[in-house]
XYZ file of C-alpha atoms in Angstrom:
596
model
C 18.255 23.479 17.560
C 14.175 24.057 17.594
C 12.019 23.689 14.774
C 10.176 26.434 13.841
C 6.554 27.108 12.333
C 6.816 30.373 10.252
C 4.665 31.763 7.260
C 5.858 31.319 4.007
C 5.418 35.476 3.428
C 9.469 35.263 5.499
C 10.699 32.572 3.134
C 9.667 33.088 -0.375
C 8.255 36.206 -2.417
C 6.359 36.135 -5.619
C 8.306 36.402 -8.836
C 7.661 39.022 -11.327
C 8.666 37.445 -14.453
C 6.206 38.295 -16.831
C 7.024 38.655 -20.487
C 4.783 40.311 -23.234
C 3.831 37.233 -25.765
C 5.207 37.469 -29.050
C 3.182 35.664 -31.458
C 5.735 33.847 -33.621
C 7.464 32.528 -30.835
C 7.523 29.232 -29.302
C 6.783 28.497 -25.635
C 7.085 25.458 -24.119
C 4.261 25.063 -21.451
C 3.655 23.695 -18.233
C 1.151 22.233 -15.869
C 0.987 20.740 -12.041
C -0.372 17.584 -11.015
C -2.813 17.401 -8.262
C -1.724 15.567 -4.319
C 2.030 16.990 -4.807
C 2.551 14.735 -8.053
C 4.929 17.622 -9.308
C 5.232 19.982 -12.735
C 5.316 18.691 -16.028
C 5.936 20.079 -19.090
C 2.901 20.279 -21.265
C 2.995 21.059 -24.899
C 4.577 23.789 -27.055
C 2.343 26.423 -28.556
C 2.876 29.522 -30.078
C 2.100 33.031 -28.853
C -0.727 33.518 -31.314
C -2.135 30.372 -30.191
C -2.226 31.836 -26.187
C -5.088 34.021 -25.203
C -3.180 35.489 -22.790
C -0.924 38.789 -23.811
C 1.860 38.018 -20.574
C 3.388 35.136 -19.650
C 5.753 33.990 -17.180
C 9.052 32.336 -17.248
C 9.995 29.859 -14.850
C 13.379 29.005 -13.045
C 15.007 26.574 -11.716
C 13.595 26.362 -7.879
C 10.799 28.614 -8.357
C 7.284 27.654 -6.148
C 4.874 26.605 -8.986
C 1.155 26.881 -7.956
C -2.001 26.084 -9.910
C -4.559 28.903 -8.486
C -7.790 26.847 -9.259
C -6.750 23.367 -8.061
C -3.972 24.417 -4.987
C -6.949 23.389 -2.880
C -6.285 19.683 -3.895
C -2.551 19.814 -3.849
C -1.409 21.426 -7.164
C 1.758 22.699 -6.285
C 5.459 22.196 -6.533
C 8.860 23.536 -7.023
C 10.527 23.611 -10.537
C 12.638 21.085 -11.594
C 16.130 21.477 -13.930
C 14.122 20.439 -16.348
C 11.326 22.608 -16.275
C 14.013 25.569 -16.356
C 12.817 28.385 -18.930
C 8.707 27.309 -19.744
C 6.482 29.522 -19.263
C 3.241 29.502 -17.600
C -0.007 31.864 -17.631
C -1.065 33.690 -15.151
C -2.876 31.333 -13.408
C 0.225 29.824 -12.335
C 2.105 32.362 -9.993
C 5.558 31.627 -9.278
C 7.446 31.993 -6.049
C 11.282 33.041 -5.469
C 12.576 30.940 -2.327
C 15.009 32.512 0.081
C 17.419 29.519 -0.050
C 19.330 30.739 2.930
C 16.418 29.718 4.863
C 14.210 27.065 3.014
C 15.650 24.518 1.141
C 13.678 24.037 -2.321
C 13.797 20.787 -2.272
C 12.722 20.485 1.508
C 9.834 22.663 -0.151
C 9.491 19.684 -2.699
C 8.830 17.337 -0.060
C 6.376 19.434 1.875
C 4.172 19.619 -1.301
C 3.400 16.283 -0.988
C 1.828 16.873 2.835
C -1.561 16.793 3.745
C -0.042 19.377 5.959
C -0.148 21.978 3.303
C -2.919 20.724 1.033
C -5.457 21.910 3.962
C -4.257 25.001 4.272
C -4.581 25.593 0.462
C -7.954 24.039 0.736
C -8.980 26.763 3.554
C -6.882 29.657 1.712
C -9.036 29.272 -1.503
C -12.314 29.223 0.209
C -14.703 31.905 -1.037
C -11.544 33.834 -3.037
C -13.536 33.833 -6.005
C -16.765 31.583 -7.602
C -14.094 29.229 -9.016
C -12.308 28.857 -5.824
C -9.332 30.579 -7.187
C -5.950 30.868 -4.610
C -5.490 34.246 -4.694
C -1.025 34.773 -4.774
C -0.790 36.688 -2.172
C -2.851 34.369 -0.092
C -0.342 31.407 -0.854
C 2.100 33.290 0.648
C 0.160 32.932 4.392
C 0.853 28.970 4.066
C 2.700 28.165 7.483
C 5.374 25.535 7.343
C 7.276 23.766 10.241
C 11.038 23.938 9.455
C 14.430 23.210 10.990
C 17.589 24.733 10.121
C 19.266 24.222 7.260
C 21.462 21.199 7.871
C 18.956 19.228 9.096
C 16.746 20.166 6.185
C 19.519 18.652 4.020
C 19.276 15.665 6.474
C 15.696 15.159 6.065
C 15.941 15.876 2.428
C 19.143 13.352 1.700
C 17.122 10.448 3.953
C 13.850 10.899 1.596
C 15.228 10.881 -1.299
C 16.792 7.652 -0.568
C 14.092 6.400 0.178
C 12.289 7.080 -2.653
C 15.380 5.778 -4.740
C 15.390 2.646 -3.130
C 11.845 1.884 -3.705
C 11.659 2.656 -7.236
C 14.570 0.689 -7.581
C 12.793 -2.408 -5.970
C 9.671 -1.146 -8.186
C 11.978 -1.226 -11.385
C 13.220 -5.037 -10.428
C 10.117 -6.523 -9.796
C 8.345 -4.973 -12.766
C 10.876 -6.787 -14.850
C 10.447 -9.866 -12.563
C 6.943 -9.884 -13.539
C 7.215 -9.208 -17.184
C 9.644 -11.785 -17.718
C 7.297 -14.695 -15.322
C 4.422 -13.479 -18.036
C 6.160 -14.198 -21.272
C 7.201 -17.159 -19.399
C 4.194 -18.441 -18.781
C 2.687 -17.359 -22.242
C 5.808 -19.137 -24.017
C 5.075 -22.002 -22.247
C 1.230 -22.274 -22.749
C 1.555 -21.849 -26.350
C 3.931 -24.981 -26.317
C 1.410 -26.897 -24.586
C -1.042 -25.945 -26.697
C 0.587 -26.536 -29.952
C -1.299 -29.229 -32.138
C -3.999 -30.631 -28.952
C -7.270 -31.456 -29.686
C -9.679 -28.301 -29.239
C -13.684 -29.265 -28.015
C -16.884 -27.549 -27.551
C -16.635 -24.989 -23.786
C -19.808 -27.540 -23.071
C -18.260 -31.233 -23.393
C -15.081 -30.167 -21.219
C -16.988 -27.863 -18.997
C -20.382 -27.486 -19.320
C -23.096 -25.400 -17.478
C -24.320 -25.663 -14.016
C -26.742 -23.914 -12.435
C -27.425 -23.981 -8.761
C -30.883 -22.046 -8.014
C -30.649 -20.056 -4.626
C -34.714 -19.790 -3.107
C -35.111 -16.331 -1.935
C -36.328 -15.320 1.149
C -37.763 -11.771 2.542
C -35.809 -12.591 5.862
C -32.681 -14.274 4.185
C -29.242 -13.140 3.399
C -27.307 -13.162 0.512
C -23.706 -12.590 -0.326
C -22.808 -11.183 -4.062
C -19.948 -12.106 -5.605
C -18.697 -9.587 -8.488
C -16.078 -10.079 -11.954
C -13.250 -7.479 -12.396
C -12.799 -7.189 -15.986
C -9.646 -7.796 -17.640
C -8.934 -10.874 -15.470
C -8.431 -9.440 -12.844
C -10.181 -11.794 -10.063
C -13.359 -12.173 -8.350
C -14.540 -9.322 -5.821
C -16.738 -9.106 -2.977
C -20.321 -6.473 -3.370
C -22.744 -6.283 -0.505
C -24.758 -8.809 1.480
C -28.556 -8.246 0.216
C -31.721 -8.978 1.713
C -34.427 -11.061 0.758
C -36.414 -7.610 0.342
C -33.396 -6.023 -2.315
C -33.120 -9.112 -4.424
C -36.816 -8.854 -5.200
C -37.738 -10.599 -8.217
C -34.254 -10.968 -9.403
C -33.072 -15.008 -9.676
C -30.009 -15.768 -8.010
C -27.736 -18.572 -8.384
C -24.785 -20.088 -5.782
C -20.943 -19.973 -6.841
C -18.811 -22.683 -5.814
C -15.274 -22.904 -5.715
C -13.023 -23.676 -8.657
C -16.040 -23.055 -10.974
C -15.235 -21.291 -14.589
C -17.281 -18.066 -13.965
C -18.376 -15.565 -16.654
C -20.122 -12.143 -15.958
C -21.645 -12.060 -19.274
C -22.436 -8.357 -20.212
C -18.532 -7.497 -19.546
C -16.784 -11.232 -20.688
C -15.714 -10.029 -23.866
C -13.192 -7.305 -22.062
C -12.226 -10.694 -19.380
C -14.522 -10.804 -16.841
C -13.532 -14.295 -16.354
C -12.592 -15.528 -13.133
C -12.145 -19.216 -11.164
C -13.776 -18.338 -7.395
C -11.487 -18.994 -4.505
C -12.419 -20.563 -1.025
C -13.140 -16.863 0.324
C -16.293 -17.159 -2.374
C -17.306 -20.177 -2.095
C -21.294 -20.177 -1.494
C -21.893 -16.243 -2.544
C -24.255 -15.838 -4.823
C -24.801 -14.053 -8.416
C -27.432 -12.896 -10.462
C -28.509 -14.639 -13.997
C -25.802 -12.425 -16.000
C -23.244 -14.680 -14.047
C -22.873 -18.340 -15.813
C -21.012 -21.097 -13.739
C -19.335 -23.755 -15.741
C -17.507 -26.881 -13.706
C -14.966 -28.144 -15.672
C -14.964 -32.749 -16.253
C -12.335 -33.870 -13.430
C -11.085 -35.975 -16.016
C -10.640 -33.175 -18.345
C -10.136 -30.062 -17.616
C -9.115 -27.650 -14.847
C -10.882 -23.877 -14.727
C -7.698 -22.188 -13.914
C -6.323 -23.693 -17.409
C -9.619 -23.105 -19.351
C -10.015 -19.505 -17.522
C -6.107 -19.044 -18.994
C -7.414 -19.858 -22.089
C -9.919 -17.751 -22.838
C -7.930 -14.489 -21.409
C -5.409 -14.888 -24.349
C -5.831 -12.718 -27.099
C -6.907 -16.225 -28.865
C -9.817 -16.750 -26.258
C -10.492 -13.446 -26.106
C -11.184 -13.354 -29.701
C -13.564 -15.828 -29.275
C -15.652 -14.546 -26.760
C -15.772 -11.642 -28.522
C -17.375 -12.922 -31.208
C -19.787 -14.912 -28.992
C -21.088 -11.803 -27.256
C -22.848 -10.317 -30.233
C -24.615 -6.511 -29.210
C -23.903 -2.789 -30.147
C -20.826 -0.824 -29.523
C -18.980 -1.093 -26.034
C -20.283 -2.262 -23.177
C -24.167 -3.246 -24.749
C -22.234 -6.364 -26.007
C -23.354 -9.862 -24.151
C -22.170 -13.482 -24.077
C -24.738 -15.371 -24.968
C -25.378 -18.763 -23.476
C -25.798 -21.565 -26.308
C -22.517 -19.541 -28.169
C -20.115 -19.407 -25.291
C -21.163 -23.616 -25.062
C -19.645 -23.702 -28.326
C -16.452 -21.684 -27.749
C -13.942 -24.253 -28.707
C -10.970 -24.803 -25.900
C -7.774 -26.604 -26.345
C -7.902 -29.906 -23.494
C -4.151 -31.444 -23.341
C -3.667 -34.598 -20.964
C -5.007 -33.230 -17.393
C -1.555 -34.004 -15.800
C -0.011 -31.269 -18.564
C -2.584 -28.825 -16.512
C -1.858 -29.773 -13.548
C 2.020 -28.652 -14.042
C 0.760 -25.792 -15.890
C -1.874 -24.655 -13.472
C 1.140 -25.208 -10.924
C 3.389 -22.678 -12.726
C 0.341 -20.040 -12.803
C 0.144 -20.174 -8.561
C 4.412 -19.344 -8.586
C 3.745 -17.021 -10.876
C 0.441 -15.342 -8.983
C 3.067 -15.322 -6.058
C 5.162 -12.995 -8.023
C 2.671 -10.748 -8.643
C 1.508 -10.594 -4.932
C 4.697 -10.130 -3.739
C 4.852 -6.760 -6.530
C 1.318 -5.863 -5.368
C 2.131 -6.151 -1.441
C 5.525 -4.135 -2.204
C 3.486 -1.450 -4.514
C 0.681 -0.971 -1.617
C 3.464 -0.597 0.737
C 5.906 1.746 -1.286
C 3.019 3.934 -1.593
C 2.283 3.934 2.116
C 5.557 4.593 2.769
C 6.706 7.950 1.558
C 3.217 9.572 2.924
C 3.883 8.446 6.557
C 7.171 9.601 6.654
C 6.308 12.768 5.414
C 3.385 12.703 8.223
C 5.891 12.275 10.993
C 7.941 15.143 9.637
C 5.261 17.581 8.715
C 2.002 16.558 10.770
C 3.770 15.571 13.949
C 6.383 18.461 13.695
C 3.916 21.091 13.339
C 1.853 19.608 16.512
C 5.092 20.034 18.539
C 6.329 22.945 20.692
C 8.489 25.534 18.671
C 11.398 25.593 21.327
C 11.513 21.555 21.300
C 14.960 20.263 20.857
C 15.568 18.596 18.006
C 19.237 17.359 16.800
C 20.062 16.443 13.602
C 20.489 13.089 13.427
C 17.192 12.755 15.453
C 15.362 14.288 12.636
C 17.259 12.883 9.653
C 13.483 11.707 8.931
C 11.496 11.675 12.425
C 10.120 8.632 12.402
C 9.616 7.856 15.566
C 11.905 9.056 18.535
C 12.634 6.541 20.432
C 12.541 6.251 24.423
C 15.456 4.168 25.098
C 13.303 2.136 27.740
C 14.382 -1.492 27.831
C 11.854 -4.017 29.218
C 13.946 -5.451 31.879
C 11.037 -6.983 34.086
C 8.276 -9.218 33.919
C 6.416 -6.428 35.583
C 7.033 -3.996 32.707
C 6.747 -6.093 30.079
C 2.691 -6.502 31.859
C 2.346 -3.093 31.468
C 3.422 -2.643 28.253
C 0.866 -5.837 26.797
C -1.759 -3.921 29.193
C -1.137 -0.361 27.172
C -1.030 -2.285 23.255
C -3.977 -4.028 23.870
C -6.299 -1.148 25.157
C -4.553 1.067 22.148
C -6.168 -1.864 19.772
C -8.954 -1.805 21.736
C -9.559 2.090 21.871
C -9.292 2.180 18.165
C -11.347 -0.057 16.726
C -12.898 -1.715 19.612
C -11.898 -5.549 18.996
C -9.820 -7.430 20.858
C -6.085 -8.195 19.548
C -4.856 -11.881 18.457
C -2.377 -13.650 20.609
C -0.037 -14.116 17.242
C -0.545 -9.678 16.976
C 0.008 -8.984 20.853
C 3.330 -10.977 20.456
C 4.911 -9.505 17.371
C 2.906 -6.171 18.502
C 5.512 -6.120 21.706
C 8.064 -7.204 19.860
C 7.572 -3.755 17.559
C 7.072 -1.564 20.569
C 10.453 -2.562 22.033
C 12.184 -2.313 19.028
C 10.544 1.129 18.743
C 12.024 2.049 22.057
C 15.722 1.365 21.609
C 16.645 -2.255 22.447
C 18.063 -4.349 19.940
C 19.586 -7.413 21.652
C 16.208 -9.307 21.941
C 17.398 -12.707 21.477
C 17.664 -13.416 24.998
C 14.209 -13.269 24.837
C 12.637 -14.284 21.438
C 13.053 -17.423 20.413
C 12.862 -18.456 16.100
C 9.507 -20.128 16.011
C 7.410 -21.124 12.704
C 5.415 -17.559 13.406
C 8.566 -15.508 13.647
C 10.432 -14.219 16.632
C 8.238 -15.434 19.396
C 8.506 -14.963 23.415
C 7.021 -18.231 25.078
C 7.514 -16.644 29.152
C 5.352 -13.897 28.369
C 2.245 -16.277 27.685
C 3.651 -18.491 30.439
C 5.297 -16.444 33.414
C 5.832 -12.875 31.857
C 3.827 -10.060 30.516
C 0.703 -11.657 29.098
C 0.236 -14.089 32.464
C 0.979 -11.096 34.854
C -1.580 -8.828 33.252
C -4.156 -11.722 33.015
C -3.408 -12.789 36.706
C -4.074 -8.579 37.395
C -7.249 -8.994 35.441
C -5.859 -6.006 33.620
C -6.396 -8.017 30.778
C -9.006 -10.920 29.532
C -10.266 -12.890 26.890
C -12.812 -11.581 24.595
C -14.711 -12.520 21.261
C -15.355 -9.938 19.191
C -15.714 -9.397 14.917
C -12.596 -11.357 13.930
C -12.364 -14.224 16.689
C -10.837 -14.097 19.858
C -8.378 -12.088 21.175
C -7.195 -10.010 24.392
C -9.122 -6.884 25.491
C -9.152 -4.557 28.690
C -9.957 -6.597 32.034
C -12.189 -5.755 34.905
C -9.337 -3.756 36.137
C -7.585 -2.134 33.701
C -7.972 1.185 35.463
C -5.566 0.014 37.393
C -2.399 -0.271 35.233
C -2.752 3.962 34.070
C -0.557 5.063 36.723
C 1.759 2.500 35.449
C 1.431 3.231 31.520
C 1.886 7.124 32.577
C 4.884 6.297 34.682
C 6.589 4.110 31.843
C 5.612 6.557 28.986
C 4.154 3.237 27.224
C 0.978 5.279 25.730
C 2.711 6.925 22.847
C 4.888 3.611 21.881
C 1.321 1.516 22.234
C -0.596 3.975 19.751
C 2.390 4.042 17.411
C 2.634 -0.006 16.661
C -1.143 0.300 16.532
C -1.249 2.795 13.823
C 1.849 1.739 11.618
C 0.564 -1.835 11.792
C -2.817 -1.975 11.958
C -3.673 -2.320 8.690
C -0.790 -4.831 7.658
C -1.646 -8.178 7.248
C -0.317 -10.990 9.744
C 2.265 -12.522 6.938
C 3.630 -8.773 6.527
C 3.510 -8.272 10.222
C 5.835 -11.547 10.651
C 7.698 -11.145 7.552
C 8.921 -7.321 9.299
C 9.135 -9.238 12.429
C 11.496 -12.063 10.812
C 13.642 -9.863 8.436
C 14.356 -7.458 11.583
C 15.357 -10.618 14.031
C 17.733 -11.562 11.225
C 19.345 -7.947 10.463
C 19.834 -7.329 14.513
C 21.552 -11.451 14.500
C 23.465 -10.356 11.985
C 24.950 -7.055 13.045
C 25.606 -9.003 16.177
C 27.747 -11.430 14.745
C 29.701 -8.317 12.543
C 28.251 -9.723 9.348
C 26.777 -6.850 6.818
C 23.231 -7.491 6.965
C 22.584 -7.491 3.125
C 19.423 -9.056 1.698
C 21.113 -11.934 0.716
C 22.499 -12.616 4.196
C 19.259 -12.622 5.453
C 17.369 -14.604 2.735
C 20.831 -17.186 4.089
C 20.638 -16.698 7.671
C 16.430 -17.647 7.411
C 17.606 -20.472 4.824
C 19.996 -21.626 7.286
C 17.151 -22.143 9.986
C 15.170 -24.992 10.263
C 12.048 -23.602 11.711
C 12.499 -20.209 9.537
C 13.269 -22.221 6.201
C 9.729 -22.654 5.473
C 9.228 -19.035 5.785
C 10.834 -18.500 2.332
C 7.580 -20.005 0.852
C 5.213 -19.026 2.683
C 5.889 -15.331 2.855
C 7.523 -15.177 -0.689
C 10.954 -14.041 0.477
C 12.970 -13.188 -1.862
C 16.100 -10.668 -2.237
C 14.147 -7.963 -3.900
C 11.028 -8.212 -0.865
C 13.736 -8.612 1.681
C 15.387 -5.516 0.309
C 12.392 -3.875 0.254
C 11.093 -4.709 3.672
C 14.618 -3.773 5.170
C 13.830 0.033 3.219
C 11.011 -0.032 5.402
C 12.566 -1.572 8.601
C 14.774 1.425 8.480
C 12.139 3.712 8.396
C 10.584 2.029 11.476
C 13.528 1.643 13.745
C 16.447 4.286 12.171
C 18.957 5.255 15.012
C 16.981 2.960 17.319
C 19.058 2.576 20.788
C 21.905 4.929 19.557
């Protein structure tokens, strides 16, 4: 059956639940978070302590809208919980017709940039303040399906959103535990060495940079709380001025000095070596035969350290404090045998690779629900109204697949041709060979086929398909000079040939345009390990399923383990059974119902 686009006037109506405020009784109040973040429950006041003489009770279900910040998403539907607070005025309340809307399909569609613009435009010039007016809310148009497919859509995202605060849960606790871990250990190392002076184990270097009105140079910035190093702006000879600079090196023990004393302390990585910071940054290189930064840098970001660069970065209140030079020489730092470090400094890196693993997994669990809910808002309300859609099509929209299988070299030249001018068109740089292959790999998975092992082979990059360089797709477009080799911003890569004009018909006649754009905009801003770890976990799940074994995060964490060229992998991409499980929750976003 068709999705529709209807106003919200035919599916909800605004509640009249006002109740004259007595002022010796209690009510329990309630807000809404901005960007669809949902109603919470205040504070309790009572009614003398309201200005207002009316308020409103709210119900289970009920539309909640904020009528000064709807334009930036303050709206959403009230939870169990909620049941029985009141809210002023300025939050008007809607009854939904649950024949016809689910509420908690509602829920989801909060959360859409879909509906935040219209509140955005619906507000405009209402009042000074920008104030929704109620019956305004009510011209909101939403794109909706029947019922059961609602409860589809609704069931699929709310698993979703299970599952990846369920990963979120495990690797929190992952995390904490690797921390006291880490701090348990350091204190053991530390208990009873020898402490010295910051300037015997790793004294001050400065490396002068000569500035000139033509030159270039690279800052390098602190986070505070020790949080890392950070890239600002390239200046010119003409911005620095009068200012002195001075060259960072790799490894160095680096203190920005007005912020130290809340850790802004950081060891510079090879991606920094050679910037270049102003006098308010000191450089210290730790004795090889003594000391290693990472371990000092540990150090001095434990409340121990911290204590003492406090107290050497004497100032006013806040953030006029300073770490002086000649007292942060005189910090005193504990220096066990350098081999101790070593195994120490070792432990930090696993543990850093628990924490990138969490960050990767956050940055991608917060990606996640908003493109889904693109696909079934955005799209969906691009479509036609009288498009069929069945229900287990749209159990969450993302993407409908084409069912094309690539079943000639000819084809398969097309389909390179139409990913690399998608690349090309969108940010005008050419695409990697390493991208183009896992790239096609993603756009056949996208339409239907799942037996690819015929073709893609388990190399040390992932699932990789050596005829296409060598008599398939790739060669047949170069040999068509639909295709060619081009430099551009991040090295060398493939880009549109002389003739690429050529291959339109062909793209048009395949339908390859919409499968090209898609890979390009779910995976264009992935890194290459998360494009091949996708890539990898995916091969395994579809080897799996074809040998009837339940493709569980565990079997695939075995089934890579079991590989000689994939065993590797485990390391370098971090696998474990909480990423796997979380880059399957994904997978199945990408490819549900693919060739069914």
């Amino acid at each position: 059956m068709a999705w529709n686009t209807v106003k919200l006037s035919s599916l909800a109506c605004l509640a009249k639940r006002s109740e004259p405020v007595e002022p010796t009784k209690k009510y329990r109040q309630v807000g809404v978070r901005l960007w669809g973040a949902g109603a919470y429950e205040r504070d309790t006041i009572t009614g003398a302590e309201t200005r207002y003489s009316a308020l409103s009770r709210l119900k289970e279900d009920d539309i909640i809208v904020n009528k000064i910040w709807a334009r930036n998403g303050s709206v959403s539907v009230v939870s169990k919980e909620l049941h029985g607070c009141f809210v002023s005025p300025e939050f008007p309340l809607y009854v939904i017709d649950q024949t016809a809307l689910l509420p908690r399909f509602f829920y989801w569609f909060t959360k859409s940039h879909l509906l935040w613009e219209q509140c955005d435009k619906l507000s405009r010039g209402t009042s000074g303040q920008n104030r929704l007016k109620p019956q305004a809310f009510l011209n909101v148009s939403i794109p909706i399906p029947p019922l059961d497919e609602q409860r589809d859509l609704v069931c699929r995202l709310d698993e979703v959103q299970a599952k990846l605060r369920e990963r979120e849960a495990e690797l929190e606790v992952v995390e904490r535990e690797a921390n006291a871990m880490l701090f348990n250990a350091f204190q053991e190392i530390i208990d009873g060495v020898k402490y010295r002076p910051l300037s015997e184990v790793a004294p001050l270097v400065r490396r002068p940079v000569e500035v000139l009105l033509d030159g270039e140079y690279p800052e390098l910035g602190v986070r505070s709380f020790g949080k890392g190093t950070f890239h600002k702006p390239t200046l010119t000879g003409a911005d620095v001025g009068n200012k002195r600079l001075f060259e960072i090196h790799k490894g160095d023990l680096l203190f920005n000095i007005v912020f130290a004393w809340e850790g802004a302390i950081a060891v510079p990585g090879a991606e920094d070596h050679g910037r270049v910071g102003s006098h308010r940054f000191l450089t210290c290189v730790p004795k090889n035969e003594l000391a290693l930064a990472e371990f000092l840098r540990f150090y001095l970001l434990t409340p121990e350290g911290l204590q003492k660069v406090g107290e050497a970065s004497p100032g006013g209140a806040g953030r006029n404090r300073t770490l002086g030079i000649k007292k942060a020489e005189k910090i005193h730092v504990p220096v066990p045998d350098i081999d101790v470090q070593r195994r120490f400094v070792e432990l930090c890196a696993q543990v850093e690779q628990v924490r990138a693993i969490r960050a990767a997994t956050a940055k991608d669990t917060q990606a996640l629900i908003p493109a889904m809910l693109h696909e079934i808002f955005e799209r969906r309300a691009n479509t036609s109204h009288s498009a069929p859609v069945t229900s287990e099509a749209n159990v969450i929209q993302i993407p409908t697949t084409q069912d094309t299988v690539i079943d000639t070299s000819f084809k398969e030249a097309v389909l390179v041709g139409a990913i690399i001018r998608a690349f090309q068109e969108d940010n005008g740089q050419p695409i990697g060979n390493f991208r183009l292959q896992k790239a096609v790999y993603f756009a056949r998975r996208h339409m239907g086929e799942r037996v690819l092992d015929k073709n893609y082979l388990r190399k040390a990059a992932g699932p990789y398909n050596p005829t296409m360089r060598y008599s398939g797709g790739i060669k047949i477009a170069t040999e068509k000079n639909w295709v060619k080799r081009a430099t551009g911003k991040f090295g060398e890569g493939n880009a549109p040939g002389d003739t690429a004009a050529e291959m339109d018909e062909w793209i048009e006649r395949y339908k390859f345009a919409p499968t090209a754009a898609w890979v390009r905009d779910r995976f264009k801003y992935k890194s290459n390990d998360i494009w091949e770890m996708l890539a990898t976990i995916d091969y395994a799940i579809l080897a799996l399923d074809h040998e009837g074994t339940r493709p569980t995060p565990a079997a695939v964490l075995s089934y890579i383990e079991a590989d000689d060229e994939w065993r590797p992998k485990i390391e370098k991409l971090r696998l474990t059974e909480a990423s796997i499980q979380n880059a399957m929750v994904e997978l199945e976003t990408l490819f549900v119902n693919a060739g069914e």
